[in-house]
Short mmCIF file of C-alpha atoms in Angstrom, two decimals:
data_model
loop_
_atom_site.label_atom_id
_atom_site.label_comp_id
_atom_site.label_asym_id
_atom_site.label_seq_id
_atom_site.Cartn_x
_atom_site.Cartn_y
_atom_site.Cartn_z
CA MET K 1 0.10 0.17 -0.03
CA GLN K 2 1.20 3.48 -0.57
CA SER K 3 0.40 6.70 0.61
CA MET K 4 -1.28 9.87 -1.59
CA THR K 5 1.15 12.12 -0.10
CA GLY K 6 5.10 12.27 -0.75
CA PHE K 7 8.10 14.15 -1.83
CA GLY K 8 10.87 13.84 -4.02
CA ARG K 9 14.07 15.73 -4.92
CA PHE K 10 16.69 15.19 -6.90
CA ARG K 11 19.63 18.01 -8.19
CA GLU K 12 22.97 17.44 -10.24
CA ALA K 13 25.85 19.89 -10.50
CA ASN K 14 28.63 19.74 -12.78
CA GLU K 15 30.45 22.12 -14.95
CA THR K 16 28.30 23.27 -17.29
CA ARG K 17 24.31 22.93 -15.91
CA THR K 18 22.98 22.79 -12.36
CA ILE K 19 19.84 20.48 -12.63
CA GLU K 20 17.16 20.44 -9.37
CA VAL K 21 13.63 18.91 -9.60
CA GLU K 22 11.36 18.76 -6.96
CA VAL K 23 8.10 16.58 -6.91
CA ARG K 24 4.97 16.97 -4.26
CA SER K 25 2.32 15.04 -4.25
CA VAL K 26 -1.04 15.36 -2.43
CA ASN K 27 -4.29 13.00 -2.61
CA HIS K 28 -6.56 13.57 -5.40
CA ARG K 29 -9.40 11.40 -6.91
CA PHE K 30 -7.54 11.41 -10.19
CA LEU K 31 -4.03 12.67 -11.42
CA LYS K 32 -3.44 16.28 -11.44
CA LEU K 33 -0.57 17.55 -12.74
CA GLN K 34 0.95 20.85 -12.53
CA ILE K 35 4.35 21.49 -13.98
CA ARG K 36 7.01 24.25 -13.85
CA LEU K 37 9.46 25.40 -16.13
CA PRO K 38 11.84 27.62 -17.06
CA ARG K 39 10.59 29.71 -19.87
CA ASP K 40 12.89 28.35 -22.42
CA LEU K 41 11.84 24.68 -21.24
CA SER K 42 8.15 25.24 -21.75
CA ARG K 43 8.20 23.12 -24.91
CA LEU K 44 9.54 20.48 -22.53
CA GLU K 45 6.21 19.73 -20.38
CA PRO K 46 4.47 17.61 -22.47
CA GLU K 47 7.46 14.97 -22.13
CA VAL K 48 7.44 15.43 -18.22
CA GLU K 49 3.80 14.57 -18.03
CA THR K 50 4.46 11.41 -19.80
CA GLU K 51 7.47 10.68 -17.22
CA VAL K 52 5.23 11.38 -14.52
CA LYS K 53 1.89 8.83 -15.96
CA LYS K 54 4.74 6.46 -16.02
CA VAL K 55 4.65 6.75 -12.26
CA LEU K 56 1.15 7.91 -11.12
CA GLN K 57 -1.83 7.25 -11.58
CA ARG K 58 -3.48 9.54 -9.01
CA GLY K 59 -3.07 12.49 -6.45
CA ALA K 60 -2.56 16.09 -7.02
CA VAL K 61 1.08 16.40 -8.34
CA SER K 62 3.26 19.51 -8.56
CA ILE K 63 6.75 19.37 -10.08
CA THR K 64 9.06 22.63 -10.05
CA ILE K 65 12.36 22.15 -12.26
CA ARG K 66 14.95 24.80 -12.19
CA ASN K 67 17.77 24.57 -15.19
CA ASP K 68 21.08 26.96 -15.12
CA GLU K 69 23.20 26.36 -17.65
CA LEU K 70 26.42 27.54 -16.62
CA THR K 71 28.75 27.80 -19.89
CA THR K 72 27.72 27.39 -23.21
CA GLU K 73 29.48 28.55 -26.52
CA SER K 74 27.25 31.11 -27.10
CA ALA K 75 26.46 31.94 -24.01
CA MET K 76 28.50 35.11 -24.60
CA VAL K 77 29.33 37.25 -27.65
CA VAL K 78 31.78 40.49 -28.96
CA ASP K 79 30.35 42.80 -30.86
CA HIS K 80 33.39 42.80 -33.35
CA ASP K 81 31.22 46.12 -35.25
CA LEU K 82 30.63 47.97 -32.08
CA ALA K 83 34.67 47.23 -30.45
CA LEU K 84 36.21 48.69 -33.79
CA LYS K 85 33.77 51.84 -34.17
CA LEU K 86 34.29 52.91 -30.35
CA ASN K 87 37.84 51.63 -30.70
CA LYS K 88 37.29 54.65 -34.15
CA ASP K 89 35.75 57.07 -32.55
CA ALA K 90 37.61 57.23 -29.01
CA ARG K 91 41.00 58.07 -31.59
CA VAL K 92 39.18 60.70 -33.30
CA LEU K 93 38.00 62.00 -30.33
CA ALA K 94 41.50 61.95 -29.16
CA GLN K 95 42.91 63.82 -32.10
CA GLU K 96 40.28 66.38 -31.86
CA LEU K 97 40.85 67.44 -28.17
CA GLY K 98 44.68 66.81 -28.72
CA CYS K 99 45.36 63.44 -26.52
CA VAL K 100 48.68 62.08 -26.36
CA ALA K 101 48.64 58.42 -25.85
CA SER K 102 45.30 57.88 -25.82
CA GLU K 103 44.73 54.40 -27.61
CA PRO K 104 42.31 52.53 -26.17
CA SER K 105 43.16 49.00 -24.75
CA LEU K 106 41.79 46.28 -25.38
CA ASP K 107 40.45 45.30 -21.84
CA THR K 108 39.34 49.12 -21.72
CA LEU K 109 37.18 48.30 -24.88
CA LEU K 110 35.84 44.58 -23.48
CA LEU K 111 34.38 46.43 -20.61
CA LEU K 112 32.36 49.24 -22.12
CA PRO K 113 28.51 48.23 -22.09
CA GLY K 114 27.71 46.31 -25.25
CA VAL K 115 30.97 45.18 -26.54
CA ILE K 116 30.42 41.79 -24.69
CA ARG K 117 26.57 40.88 -24.34
CA PRO K 118 24.50 38.09 -24.14
CA GLY K 119 24.14 35.53 -27.08
CA GLU K 120 20.88 35.02 -28.89
CA LYS K 121 18.35 32.72 -27.22
CA THR K 122 16.97 29.84 -29.36
CA ASP K 123 13.75 27.45 -28.51
CA GLU K 124 15.94 24.66 -29.48
CA ILE K 125 16.82 22.25 -26.65
CA ASP K 126 19.83 20.38 -27.38
CA ASP K 127 19.63 16.34 -27.00
CA GLY K 128 21.73 16.01 -23.78
CA ARG K 129 19.83 19.10 -22.06
CA LYS K 130 16.79 17.38 -22.82
CA LYS K 131 18.04 13.47 -21.51
CA ALA K 132 19.93 15.25 -18.29
CA ILE K 133 16.18 17.28 -17.21
CA LEU K 134 14.01 14.31 -18.02
CA THR K 135 16.62 11.86 -16.57
CA ALA K 136 16.46 14.19 -13.00
CA VAL K 137 12.19 13.94 -13.15
CA SER K 138 12.86 10.14 -13.20
CA GLU K 139 15.18 10.78 -10.31
CA ALA K 140 13.07 12.78 -8.33
CA LEU K 141 9.96 10.56 -8.94
CA THR K 142 11.75 7.66 -8.07
CA GLY K 143 12.23 9.67 -4.98
CA LEU K 144 8.83 10.41 -4.07
CA GLN K 145 7.49 6.57 -4.53
CA ALA K 146 9.70 6.17 -1.94
CA MET K 147 8.21 8.46 0.46
CA ARG K 148 4.85 7.01 -0.25
CA LYS K 149 5.60 3.87 -0.04
CA PHE K 150 7.51 3.96 3.35
CA GLU K 151 4.44 6.12 4.30
CA GLY K 152 2.00 3.59 3.03
CA GLU K 153 3.53 0.53 4.75
CA LYS K 154 3.44 2.70 8.02
CA LEU K 155 -0.33 3.32 7.74
CA ALA K 156 -0.91 0.11 6.86
CA GLU K 157 0.46 -1.36 10.54
CA GLU K 158 -1.92 0.92 11.99
CA LEU K 159 -5.11 0.67 9.89
CA LYS K 160 -4.29 -3.37 10.77
CA VAL K 161 -3.74 -2.70 14.40
CA ILE K 162 -6.59 -1.04 14.56
CA GLY K 163 -9.02 -3.94 12.32
CA ALA K 164 -7.83 -6.44 14.75
CA ARG K 165 -9.05 -4.10 17.34
CA ILE K 166 -12.39 -3.73 16.13
CA ARG K 167 -12.56 -8.08 15.01
CA ALA K 168 -11.43 -8.47 18.82
CA GLN K 169 -14.35 -6.41 20.36
CA VAL K 170 -16.94 -8.12 17.48
CA LEU K 171 -15.77 -11.58 18.93
CA VAL K 172 -16.45 -9.99 22.60
CA VAL K 173 -20.34 -8.73 21.62
CA LYS K 174 -20.80 -12.53 19.66
CA ASP K 175 -20.04 -14.18 23.10
CA ARG K 176 -22.08 -11.02 25.18
CA ALA K 177 -25.13 -10.99 22.75
CA PRO K 178 -26.95 -14.48 23.75
CA ILE K 179 -26.55 -13.56 27.77
CA VAL K 180 -28.45 -10.17 26.74
CA VAL K 181 -31.86 -12.16 26.22
CA GLU K 182 -31.19 -13.79 28.98
CA GLU K 183 -30.28 -11.45 31.24
CA TYR K 184 -33.71 -9.39 30.17
CA ALA K 185 -35.84 -13.19 30.96
CA GLU K 186 -34.69 -12.49 33.92
CA LYS K 187 -35.14 -8.74 34.93
CA LEU K 188 -38.69 -9.41 33.46
CA LYS K 189 -39.74 -12.28 35.42
CA LYS K 190 -38.01 -9.82 38.81
CA ARG K 191 -40.21 -7.08 37.94
CA LEU K 192 -43.03 -9.47 37.90
CA ASN K 193 -42.29 -11.42 40.99
CA HIS K 194 -42.45 -8.03 42.39
CA LEU K 195 -45.76 -6.76 41.40
CA LEU K 196 -46.95 -9.79 41.64
CA ALA K 197 -46.02 -9.56 45.71
CA GLN K 198 -47.79 -6.18 45.85
CA ASN K 199 -50.41 -6.86 44.41
CA ALA K 200 -51.30 -10.18 44.15
CA GLU K 201 -54.66 -9.98 43.91
CA LYS K 202 -54.75 -7.45 41.49
CA VAL K 203 -52.59 -8.91 39.12
CA ALA K 204 -52.57 -12.06 36.87
CA VAL K 205 -49.83 -12.54 34.74
CA ASP K 206 -49.81 -15.41 31.76
CA ASN K 207 -46.62 -17.03 31.16
CA ALA K 208 -47.29 -17.24 27.45
CA ASP K 209 -47.73 -12.93 27.71
CA VAL K 210 -43.89 -13.35 29.37
CA LEU K 211 -42.75 -15.57 26.84
CA ARG K 212 -44.04 -13.60 23.91
CA GLU K 213 -42.50 -10.29 25.61
CA VAL K 214 -38.91 -12.30 25.40
CA ALA K 215 -39.80 -13.19 22.21
CA LEU K 216 -39.79 -10.01 20.84
CA PHE K 217 -37.32 -8.57 22.27
CA ALA K 218 -34.73 -11.67 21.28
CA ASP K 219 -35.96 -10.63 17.54
CA LYS K 220 -35.38 -6.93 17.77
CA ALA K 221 -31.92 -7.86 19.91
CA ASP K 222 -30.88 -9.60 17.00
CA ILE K 223 -27.81 -8.76 15.71
CA SER K 224 -26.09 -11.63 14.10
CA GLU K 225 -26.57 -10.61 10.85
CA GLU K 226 -24.84 -7.37 11.62
CA LEU K 227 -21.92 -8.95 12.93
CA GLN K 228 -21.71 -11.22 10.41
CA ARG K 229 -21.44 -8.33 7.90
CA LEU K 230 -19.14 -6.50 10.10
CA GLU K 231 -16.85 -9.45 9.60
CA SER K 232 -17.10 -9.48 6.06
CA HIS K 233 -16.39 -6.52 5.84
CA LEU K 234 -13.39 -6.47 8.03
CA GLU K 235 -11.80 -9.51 5.69
CA GLN K 236 -12.09 -7.22 2.91
CA PHE K 237 -10.53 -4.35 4.55
CA VAL K 238 -7.99 -6.32 5.22
CA ALA K 239 -7.72 -7.31 1.67
CA LEU K 240 -7.56 -3.90 0.45
CA LEU K 241 -4.40 -2.90 2.39
CA GLY K 242 -1.77 -4.53 0.42
CA GLU K 243 -3.79 -3.02 -2.93
CA LYS K 244 -5.18 0.37 -2.38
CA GLU K 245 -3.57 3.46 -2.23
CA VAL K 246 -4.29 5.42 0.46
#
């Protein structure tokens, strides 16, 4: 038996990227997914959903994916045209101002705004990155399932204890049920004897009436059908503990 609630987390970091996936689930009648992805990974949502459906059939599931690409060939680019223009403008300005040795150094040019800038982003996701992300999702789901299984086993143990207590009480009631009718007959007999002792001349009791009263009470007090049904429910309950999610 597995619990419907759980949490799984997986993180991978190396010299080129960091990937972190967190998965949470709570009880829900059907499978309800909420997937949070970085904007540039939004097209991966259907594939992430497929990974989830391989593992889960029910529950309200929330998945958060974080991915930082630390270094790529196109991460930063040098704007050659801007650098050449700024260098030329600096020389012209130096001549106009009569400055000496004002040729800007390469370090100075590279620090000027716009000379080094982020490369153009693309919607394409390379196969290596996609595989790494989907693998991280699978690992996080494995962690989620492990927690759900652990909590489910603990809950099943507790439910079995409760079921055993109910079964023990059923046995007590079964043993007690026949005695209740006998006790009622005895109490009725004592009350009648008391009334007869006080009103011997006025009260007349027919034994058939007494037996009829006891029979009516026995019929009303008969709970054998209810006990049988409860025992059947307990048997089904124990069987379901090994099969169902809770």
